[in-house]
Short mmCIF file of C-alpha atoms in Angstrom, two decimals:
data_model
loop_
_atom_site.label_atom_id
_atom_site.label_comp_id
_atom_site.label_asym_id
_atom_site.label_seq_id
_atom_site.Cartn_x
_atom_site.Cartn_y
_atom_site.Cartn_z
CA MET A 1 -64.66 97.31 37.59
CA PHE A 2 -61.25 97.74 39.20
CA ASN A 3 -61.72 98.23 42.93
CA THR A 4 -59.55 100.28 45.25
CA HIS A 5 -59.42 98.30 48.43
CA PRO A 6 -60.91 99.98 51.50
CA ARG A 7 -58.90 101.26 54.42
CA PHE A 8 -61.15 99.44 56.84
CA ALA A 9 -62.54 95.93 56.39
CA LYS A 10 -64.25 93.62 58.86
CA PRO A 11 -62.18 90.46 59.27
CA LYS A 12 -63.80 87.21 58.22
CA ASN A 13 -61.39 84.70 59.70
CA THR A 14 -60.04 83.93 63.13
CA GLU A 15 -56.66 85.45 62.30
CA GLY A 16 -58.21 88.88 61.97
CA ARG A 17 -57.36 89.17 58.29
CA MET A 18 -59.95 89.08 55.53
CA THR A 19 -59.55 86.54 52.69
CA ILE A 20 -61.60 85.59 49.63
CA PRO A 21 -62.84 82.17 48.49
CA VAL A 22 -60.10 80.49 46.49
CA LYS A 23 -62.44 80.15 43.49
CA LYS A 24 -62.32 83.96 43.18
CA ILE A 25 -58.54 84.03 42.83
CA LYS A 26 -57.74 84.76 39.17
CA PHE A 27 -54.60 82.71 38.65
CA GLY A 28 -55.00 83.26 34.92
CA GLU A 29 -55.74 81.34 31.73
CA LEU A 30 -53.49 78.99 29.78
CA ASP A 31 -53.31 81.60 27.04
CA ALA A 32 -52.53 85.20 27.98
CA LYS A 33 -54.69 86.48 25.10
CA ASN A 34 -57.74 84.77 26.57
CA GLU A 35 -56.95 86.09 30.03
CA LEU A 36 -56.79 89.68 28.78
CA PHE A 37 -59.93 89.24 26.68
CA GLN A 38 -61.96 87.99 29.63
CA GLN A 39 -60.68 90.63 32.03
CA ASP A 40 -61.30 93.42 29.53
CA ARG A 41 -64.93 92.33 29.26
CA TYR A 42 -65.34 92.53 33.05
CA GLY A 43 -63.30 95.71 33.45
CA GLN A 44 -60.64 93.93 35.50
CA SER A 45 -56.94 94.78 35.62
CA ILE A 46 -55.50 91.68 37.28
CA PHE A 47 -53.22 90.76 34.37
CA MET A 48 -51.52 94.16 34.21
CA ASN A 49 -51.44 94.69 37.97
CA SER A 50 -49.94 91.28 38.69
CA PHE A 51 -47.53 90.89 35.79
CA GLN A 52 -43.99 89.87 36.71
CA ILE A 53 -41.03 90.72 34.49
CA PRO A 54 -39.05 87.53 33.75
CA PRO A 55 -35.51 87.44 35.20
CA LYS A 56 -32.66 89.15 33.32
CA ILE A 57 -34.97 91.08 30.98
CA ASP A 58 -34.51 94.83 30.60
CA LEU A 59 -38.04 96.13 30.04
CA ASP A 60 -36.78 99.52 28.85
CA GLU A 61 -34.84 97.88 26.00
CA LEU A 62 -38.03 96.16 24.86
CA LYS A 63 -40.20 99.26 25.17
CA LEU A 64 -37.74 101.37 23.18
CA GLY A 65 -37.44 98.72 20.48
CA SER A 66 -33.70 98.10 20.78
CA ARG A 67 -34.75 94.49 21.50
CA PHE A 68 -37.63 93.22 19.38
CA PHE A 69 -37.49 89.41 19.40
CA ILE A 70 -38.93 87.39 22.31
CA TYR A 71 -38.18 83.67 22.44
CA GLY A 72 -38.48 80.76 24.83
CA GLN A 73 -40.04 77.35 25.32
CA LYS A 74 -43.76 76.68 25.04
CA GLY A 75 -45.62 77.90 28.11
CA CYS A 76 -42.83 80.16 29.41
CA GLY A 77 -44.83 83.39 29.04
CA LYS A 78 -43.71 84.86 25.69
CA THR A 79 -47.20 85.98 24.70
CA ALA A 80 -47.84 87.41 28.16
CA LEU A 81 -44.67 89.51 27.96
CA MET A 82 -45.50 90.73 24.46
CA LEU A 83 -49.06 91.68 25.40
CA TYR A 84 -47.82 93.42 28.54
CA ILE A 85 -45.48 95.57 26.43
CA GLN A 86 -48.26 96.21 23.91
CA ARG A 87 -50.62 97.41 26.66
CA ILE A 88 -47.99 99.68 28.24
CA LEU A 89 -47.16 101.30 24.90
CA ALA A 90 -50.82 101.61 23.86
CA ASP A 91 -51.72 103.20 27.21
CA CYS A 92 -48.99 105.78 26.56
CA GLY A 93 -50.52 106.66 23.18
CA ALA A 94 -48.82 104.31 20.71
CA ASN A 95 -50.82 102.96 17.77
CA THR A 96 -50.44 99.17 17.98
CA HIS A 97 -51.69 96.07 16.19
CA VAL A 98 -51.20 92.37 17.03
CA ILE A 99 -51.00 89.83 14.18
CA LEU A 100 -51.41 86.14 15.02
CA PHE A 101 -49.60 83.69 12.73
CA LYS A 102 -51.24 80.46 13.87
CA SER A 103 -54.86 81.38 14.55
CA GLY A 104 -54.92 84.37 12.17
CA ILE A 105 -53.98 82.45 9.04
CA SER A 106 -55.89 79.37 7.92
CA GLU A 107 -54.44 76.38 6.09
CA THR A 108 -56.28 77.51 2.96
CA GLU A 109 -54.64 80.93 3.12
CA ARG A 110 -51.22 79.35 3.66
CA ALA A 111 -51.73 77.19 0.60
CA LYS A 112 -52.66 80.26 -1.48
CA ILE A 113 -49.52 82.07 -0.37
CA ALA A 114 -47.36 79.08 -1.25
CA GLY A 115 -49.09 78.42 -4.58
CA LYS A 116 -47.01 80.84 -6.64
CA ILE A 117 -43.96 82.11 -4.85
CA ASP A 118 -40.33 82.97 -5.47
CA PHE A 119 -37.82 80.26 -4.73
CA ASP A 120 -34.04 79.86 -4.54
CA LEU A 121 -31.98 76.89 -5.74
CA ILE A 122 -29.32 76.08 -3.13
CA ASP A 123 -26.37 73.85 -4.00
CA THR A 124 -25.80 71.55 -1.01
CA LYS A 125 -23.59 68.51 -0.39
CA SER A 126 -26.56 66.24 -1.01
CA GLY A 127 -27.60 67.99 -4.23
CA ILE A 128 -29.81 70.91 -5.26
CA ASP A 129 -32.22 72.08 -2.55
CA ILE A 130 -35.28 74.23 -3.27
CA GLN A 131 -35.91 76.96 -0.67
CA TYR A 132 -39.01 79.11 -0.96
CA ASN A 133 -38.70 82.84 -0.45
CA TYR A 134 -41.49 84.79 1.27
CA LEU A 135 -39.44 87.84 2.27
CA THR A 136 -41.06 90.21 -0.23
CA ASN A 137 -44.54 89.12 0.87
CA TRP A 138 -43.85 89.79 4.55
CA LEU A 139 -42.13 93.13 3.90
CA TRP A 140 -45.15 94.27 1.89
CA MET A 141 -47.52 93.30 4.68
CA ILE A 142 -45.41 94.95 7.41
CA TYR A 143 -44.95 98.28 5.64
CA LYS A 144 -48.60 98.40 4.58
CA ASN A 145 -49.76 97.82 8.17
CA LEU A 146 -47.34 100.39 9.59
CA LEU A 147 -48.57 103.02 7.13
CA PHE A 148 -52.17 102.13 7.98
CA LEU A 149 -51.50 102.78 11.69
CA ILE A 150 -50.29 106.37 11.12
CA LYS A 151 -52.68 109.10 12.23
CA ASP A 152 -52.38 112.54 10.62
CA GLU A 153 -52.39 114.33 13.96
CA ASP A 154 -49.40 112.26 15.15
CA ILE A 155 -47.08 113.32 12.30
CA MET A 156 -44.40 115.84 13.27
CA ASP A 157 -42.55 115.78 9.96
CA GLY A 158 -42.91 114.00 6.62
CA HIS A 159 -46.60 114.41 5.75
CA ASP A 160 -45.82 114.27 2.03
CA TYR A 161 -43.93 110.99 2.45
CA VAL A 162 -46.87 109.45 4.31
CA THR A 163 -49.24 110.50 1.53
CA SER A 164 -47.00 109.22 -1.28
CA LEU A 165 -46.08 105.90 0.35
CA SER A 166 -49.70 105.27 1.30
CA LYS A 167 -50.69 105.65 -2.36
CA LEU A 168 -47.96 103.21 -3.42
CA PHE A 169 -49.22 100.55 -1.01
CA GLY A 170 -52.91 101.28 -1.58
CA VAL A 171 -53.43 102.40 2.02
CA SER A 172 -56.54 104.38 2.89
CA LYS A 173 -58.32 104.87 6.19
CA ASN A 174 -61.49 103.13 5.00
CA MET A 175 -59.72 100.00 3.75
CA ARG A 176 -59.47 96.71 5.59
CA ARG A 177 -56.14 95.81 7.14
CA SER A 178 -53.65 93.89 5.04
CA VAL A 179 -54.59 90.26 5.61
CA PHE A 180 -52.76 87.03 4.91
CA SER A 181 -54.67 86.32 1.71
CA ASP A 182 -53.11 89.51 0.26
CA LEU A 183 -49.67 87.92 0.56
CA ALA A 184 -50.05 85.66 -2.50
CA LEU A 185 -47.78 86.67 -5.38
CA GLY A 186 -50.62 87.41 -7.83
CA PRO A 187 -52.42 89.98 -5.63
CA LEU A 188 -49.06 91.55 -4.72
CA LYS A 189 -48.09 92.15 -8.35
CA LEU A 190 -51.52 93.60 -9.12
CA ALA A 191 -51.32 95.87 -6.05
CA ALA A 192 -47.87 97.03 -7.17
CA LYS A 193 -49.12 97.98 -10.65
CA LEU A 194 -52.03 99.92 -9.16
CA GLY A 195 -49.71 101.60 -6.64
CA LEU A 196 -47.19 102.82 -9.24
CA ALA A 197 -50.08 104.23 -11.30
CA ALA A 198 -51.79 105.92 -8.32
CA GLY A 199 -49.96 109.28 -8.08
CA PRO A 200 -49.40 112.09 -7.73
CA PHE A 201 -46.35 111.61 -5.50
CA ASN A 202 -43.88 114.08 -4.04
CA ALA A 203 -40.91 115.04 -6.21
CA GLU A 204 -38.40 112.53 -4.76
CA ILE A 205 -40.72 109.55 -4.91
CA THR A 206 -41.99 110.52 -8.39
CA THR A 207 -38.47 110.08 -9.78
CA ASP A 208 -38.17 106.62 -8.19
CA VAL A 209 -41.62 105.61 -9.39
CA GLU A 210 -40.78 106.45 -13.01
CA THR A 211 -37.68 104.26 -12.74
CA ALA A 212 -39.66 101.42 -11.14
CA LYS A 213 -42.28 101.43 -13.91
CA ARG A 214 -39.67 100.27 -16.41
CA ASP A 215 -39.25 96.98 -14.54
CA ILE A 216 -42.77 96.59 -13.19
CA ASP A 217 -43.40 93.19 -14.79
CA ASN A 218 -40.48 91.56 -12.98
CA ARG A 219 -39.93 93.51 -9.75
CA GLY A 220 -43.06 95.55 -9.06
CA PRO A 221 -43.53 94.70 -5.35
CA GLN A 222 -39.78 94.74 -4.65
CA GLU A 223 -39.42 98.16 -6.30
CA ILE A 224 -42.14 99.66 -4.09
CA ILE A 225 -40.63 98.09 -0.98
CA GLU A 226 -37.22 99.58 -1.83
CA ILE A 227 -38.80 103.01 -2.38
CA CYS A 228 -40.55 102.71 0.98
CA GLU A 229 -37.30 101.76 2.72
CA ARG A 230 -35.54 104.82 1.27
CA TYR A 231 -38.12 107.28 2.60
CA ILE A 232 -40.09 105.83 5.53
CA GLY A 233 -37.31 106.87 7.91
CA LYS A 234 -38.06 110.50 7.05
CA ILE A 235 -41.50 110.20 8.67
CA ILE A 236 -41.22 111.52 12.23
CA LEU A 237 -44.08 110.81 14.64
CA ARG A 238 -44.71 112.20 18.08
CA PRO A 239 -42.65 110.09 20.54
CA ARG A 240 -45.73 108.88 22.43
CA ASN A 241 -47.60 108.02 19.23
CA ARG A 242 -45.28 105.52 17.57
CA CYS A 243 -46.69 102.85 15.25
CA ILE A 244 -45.95 99.33 16.45
CA LEU A 245 -46.69 95.84 15.09
CA PHE A 246 -46.58 92.62 17.11
CA PHE A 247 -46.32 89.15 15.54
CA ASP A 248 -47.20 86.22 17.79
CA GLU A 249 -48.02 82.50 17.57
CA LEU A 250 -45.12 81.69 15.24
CA GLU A 251 -45.83 77.98 15.33
CA LEU A 252 -45.88 75.15 12.81
CA PHE A 253 -48.67 73.03 11.36
CA TRP A 254 -47.88 69.38 12.12
CA ASN A 255 -50.35 67.58 9.85
CA ARG A 256 -47.97 66.77 6.99
CA PRO A 257 -44.21 67.13 6.44
CA ASP A 258 -44.75 69.44 3.43
CA GLN A 259 -46.92 71.78 5.54
CA ARG A 260 -44.27 71.91 8.21
CA GLU A 261 -41.51 72.68 5.69
CA ARG A 262 -43.63 75.45 4.14
CA ASP A 263 -44.29 77.00 7.55
CA LEU A 264 -40.57 76.86 8.38
CA PHE A 265 -39.84 79.07 5.38
CA LEU A 266 -42.76 81.36 6.20
CA ILE A 267 -41.51 81.85 9.76
CA ARG A 268 -37.88 82.15 8.68
CA ASP A 269 -38.69 84.95 6.24
CA LEU A 270 -41.05 86.70 8.67
CA LEU A 271 -38.26 86.86 11.25
CA ALA A 272 -35.86 88.11 8.57
CA ALA A 273 -38.39 90.77 7.51
CA VAL A 274 -38.87 91.94 11.11
CA ALA A 275 -35.11 92.29 11.58
CA ARG A 276 -34.71 94.13 8.26
CA VAL A 277 -37.51 96.62 8.92
CA ASN A 278 -36.22 97.46 12.40
CA ARG A 279 -32.66 97.92 11.16
CA ILE A 280 -33.67 100.16 8.26
CA ILE A 281 -36.07 102.35 10.23
CA GLY A 282 -34.05 102.25 13.46
CA ASN A 283 -31.08 103.84 11.69
CA ASN A 284 -33.17 106.98 11.19
CA ASN A 285 -35.71 107.24 14.01
CA ALA A 286 -37.78 105.32 16.54
CA SER A 287 -41.23 106.09 15.11
CA PHE A 288 -41.84 102.50 14.01
CA VAL A 289 -41.08 99.17 15.68
CA VAL A 290 -41.98 95.56 14.81
CA TYR A 291 -41.85 92.78 17.43
CA ALA A 292 -42.01 89.01 16.99
CA SER A 293 -42.37 86.18 19.49
CA VAL A 294 -41.20 82.65 18.61
CA ARG A 295 -40.85 79.33 20.42
CA SER A 296 -37.33 78.03 20.97
CA GLU A 297 -38.29 74.65 19.52
CA VAL A 298 -39.51 76.31 16.32
CA LEU A 299 -36.43 78.53 16.21
CA GLU A 300 -34.16 75.50 16.22
CA ASP A 301 -35.87 74.16 13.10
CA VAL A 302 -35.90 77.59 11.45
CA ASN A 303 -32.14 77.85 11.95
CA ARG A 304 -31.81 74.67 9.92
CA VAL A 305 -33.18 76.45 6.83
CA GLY A 306 -31.82 79.90 7.66
CA PRO A 307 -28.88 79.93 10.11
CA GLU A 308 -28.40 83.70 9.75
CA ILE A 309 -31.68 84.22 11.64
CA GLY A 310 -29.99 82.90 14.78
CA ARG A 311 -27.57 85.81 14.79
CA ASP A 312 -30.39 88.36 14.65
CA ILE A 313 -32.23 86.58 17.46
CA ASN A 314 -29.10 86.61 19.63
CA ASP A 315 -28.34 90.26 18.88
CA PHE A 316 -31.87 91.68 19.16
CA GLY A 317 -33.80 89.12 21.21
CA VAL A 318 -34.56 88.37 24.86
CA PRO A 319 -35.01 84.83 26.20
CA VAL A 320 -37.87 84.18 28.61
CA GLN A 321 -36.50 81.87 31.32
CA TRP A 322 -37.62 81.53 34.93
CA ASN A 323 -35.13 79.10 36.49
CA ALA A 324 -33.01 81.50 38.51
CA SER A 325 -30.15 80.30 40.73
CA VAL A 326 -31.78 81.03 44.07
CA SER A 327 -33.44 79.01 46.80
CA SER A 328 -36.79 77.41 46.03
CA GLU A 329 -38.68 79.84 48.28
CA ASN A 330 -37.35 82.83 46.34
CA GLN A 331 -37.77 81.60 42.77
CA PRO A 332 -39.07 84.49 40.60
CA ILE A 333 -41.77 82.30 39.06
CA LEU A 334 -43.42 81.93 42.49
CA LYS A 335 -43.82 85.71 42.63
CA ILE A 336 -46.41 85.29 39.87
CA VAL A 337 -48.63 83.33 42.25
CA GLU A 338 -48.26 85.93 45.00
CA ALA A 339 -49.02 88.78 42.59
CA LYS A 340 -52.12 87.04 41.18
CA ILE A 341 -53.51 86.52 44.68
CA SER A 342 -52.83 90.10 45.74
CA ALA A 343 -54.38 91.55 42.57
CA SER A 344 -57.45 89.31 43.00
CA GLU A 345 -57.87 90.50 46.60
CA ILE A 346 -57.76 94.12 45.45
CA GLU A 347 -60.35 93.41 42.75
CA GLU A 348 -62.62 91.91 45.43
CA GLY A 349 -62.18 95.01 47.60
CA ILE A 350 -60.18 93.63 50.52
CA LEU A 351 -56.77 94.35 51.99
CA VAL A 352 -53.84 92.47 50.52
CA SER A 353 -52.62 89.50 52.60
CA ASP A 354 -49.19 89.91 54.15
CA ASP A 355 -48.33 86.31 53.28
CA PRO A 356 -50.48 84.86 50.45
CA TRP A 357 -48.99 81.39 50.91
CA GLN A 358 -50.00 81.21 54.55
CA ALA A 359 -53.38 82.81 53.87
CA TYR A 360 -54.52 80.52 51.03
CA PHE A 361 -52.47 77.31 51.13
CA SER A 362 -52.59 74.50 53.65
CA GLU A 363 -49.34 73.85 55.50
CA GLU A 364 -49.76 70.10 54.89
CA LYS A 365 -47.31 68.65 52.42
CA ILE A 366 -48.32 67.30 48.99
CA TYR A 367 -46.50 64.06 48.29
CA ARG A 368 -43.97 64.98 50.99
CA LYS A 369 -43.28 68.40 49.50
CA ASP A 370 -44.39 71.85 50.60
CA ILE A 371 -46.59 73.74 48.14
CA LYS A 372 -43.77 75.85 46.70
CA ARG A 373 -41.54 72.90 45.92
CA HIS A 374 -44.54 70.98 44.55
CA LEU A 375 -45.40 73.80 42.13
CA LEU A 376 -41.79 74.20 41.01
CA ASP A 377 -41.43 70.48 40.31
CA ILE A 378 -44.63 70.05 38.29
CA SER A 379 -44.28 73.34 36.40
CA MET A 380 -40.79 72.76 35.02
CA PHE A 381 -40.41 76.54 35.53
CA LYS A 382 -43.21 77.32 33.07
CA PRO A 383 -45.91 79.79 34.19
CA ARG A 384 -48.52 78.08 32.02
CA LEU A 385 -48.24 74.84 34.01
CA ILE A 386 -48.43 76.64 37.36
CA VAL A 387 -51.51 78.54 36.16
CA SER A 388 -53.15 75.31 35.01
CA ARG A 389 -52.42 73.49 38.28
CA LEU A 390 -53.70 76.26 40.55
CA THR A 391 -56.73 77.09 38.40
CA LEU A 392 -57.87 73.46 38.52
CA ALA A 393 -57.33 73.35 42.28
CA ALA A 394 -59.16 76.65 42.87
CA GLN A 395 -62.18 75.57 40.83
CA PHE A 396 -62.63 72.36 42.81
CA ASN A 397 -62.08 73.89 46.22
CA GLY A 398 -65.37 75.76 45.91
CA ASP A 399 -66.05 78.32 48.63
CA ALA A 400 -63.12 77.16 50.77
CA GLN A 401 -60.80 79.87 52.04
CA LYS A 402 -57.73 77.68 51.51
CA LEU A 403 -56.52 75.20 48.94
CA GLN A 404 -56.76 71.87 50.76
CA ARG A 405 -54.12 69.18 50.39
CA GLU A 406 -56.44 66.24 49.67
CA ARG A 407 -58.23 67.99 46.84
CA CYS A 408 -54.92 69.18 45.41
CA LYS A 409 -53.60 65.60 45.46
CA ARG A 410 -56.70 64.31 43.70
CA LEU A 411 -56.44 66.98 41.01
CA TYR A 412 -52.74 66.27 40.54
CA TRP A 413 -53.58 63.27 38.36
CA ASP A 414 -56.12 65.24 36.34
CA PHE A 415 -53.41 67.80 35.75
CA LEU A 416 -50.93 65.15 34.60
CA LYS A 417 -53.56 63.62 32.31
CA LEU A 418 -54.34 67.01 30.75
CA HIS A 419 -50.74 68.01 30.06
CA GLY A 420 -49.52 64.48 29.45
CA VAL A 421 -51.74 64.33 26.35
CA LYS A 422 -50.24 67.58 25.05
CA LEU A 423 -46.69 66.38 25.70
CA LYS A 424 -47.50 63.12 23.92
CA LYS A 425 -48.79 65.01 20.87
CA ASN A 426 -45.63 67.12 20.73
CA CYS A 427 -43.41 64.03 21.02
CA LEU A 428 -45.33 62.27 18.23
CA ALA A 429 -44.97 65.33 16.02
CA ASP A 430 -41.22 65.40 16.66
CA MET A 431 -40.99 61.70 15.80
CA ARG A 432 -42.87 62.27 12.53
CA LEU A 433 -40.48 65.10 11.65
CA LYS A 434 -37.38 62.97 12.35
CA LYS A 435 -38.86 60.14 10.30
CA SER A 436 -39.51 62.48 7.36
CA LYS A 437 -35.91 63.71 7.48
CA ALA A 438 -34.44 60.20 7.56
#
């Protein structure tokens, strides 16, 4: 459990200040989701207590939903920032749900979604280009999940709209959440027919439903989405009990060029759907917000098939970047290390060290660099690489009270081997993509 450190502690070292074995320092996991999962199981709060806001990011803008896109390079801390916001809002009473694009949707499910789908024919300089359109599918999933998150006791105004819209989307409290397999065009059209026949609805929505029934064979799902967008803004929830969705892991499958192209359109239209939902609802109230996190490298490719997405990202997004223009000793990314050490000390029930670097790191240089410069150079200003480097070093320093230079040097090559393989895979994937475009 989370420990409040005592006012009095017997010193263990010759400097009169208590420290912990370096193996007990929780520098974190490569994936923030795994770090939170493990700490939740042990009742620890190191992630939340040690989190550092990336430079130039206004946390209030993110919490209020005026900024809802988070983007940056792989390993920069996008997922960590998103989960930090999710925890803050959930602790305040918000009803939240995280949807994972990469690990939450299998290749089989992606193939089902792409099997029968709307498409657009685009006239380009090189001829006619086919672009698949998944916007309706994503909008259906988003609105259905938002309606599912609403609790009756949180509604201040608009109960009848909640009831009517829930019937249209087939939402009930004993149903399973809308999953990716529900996004295929066939199940969507069937769900739309059932929704329009569900009734009874309130007077306003009844009129729209009767109109929609006349074109149900061609535009069933779209008609219900448009009805939802006309009335969902009239649902007012208690300010502390907003309904919030988070989309993460917007990454591409690299196995074949056709899979990558399909995923590009899926991600493009998901980002477009997130922007559309926030604009429509945000014009009326702040009861609902949808966030999405995307890698910069993926965003560059998405802009190739949907350049308008770039404008939404610039207008409503925040970049996660750690390379601030300050001296090496004061780089914001190094504050992460200090905060992790301090939070770990508190969890172990000892007083926080005045200077974590002096307390836990040898003053000897590593390849002629002090520890701070060494970490900055190998991390390329990415928290994930710093976490990996220090976690490896801590594990192999055993019960030592300090991270020793010789062991750090030996592990340096293991670190390069581990991340060199990942970099090589990414480079090979990029080469395959360029070859397929040629």
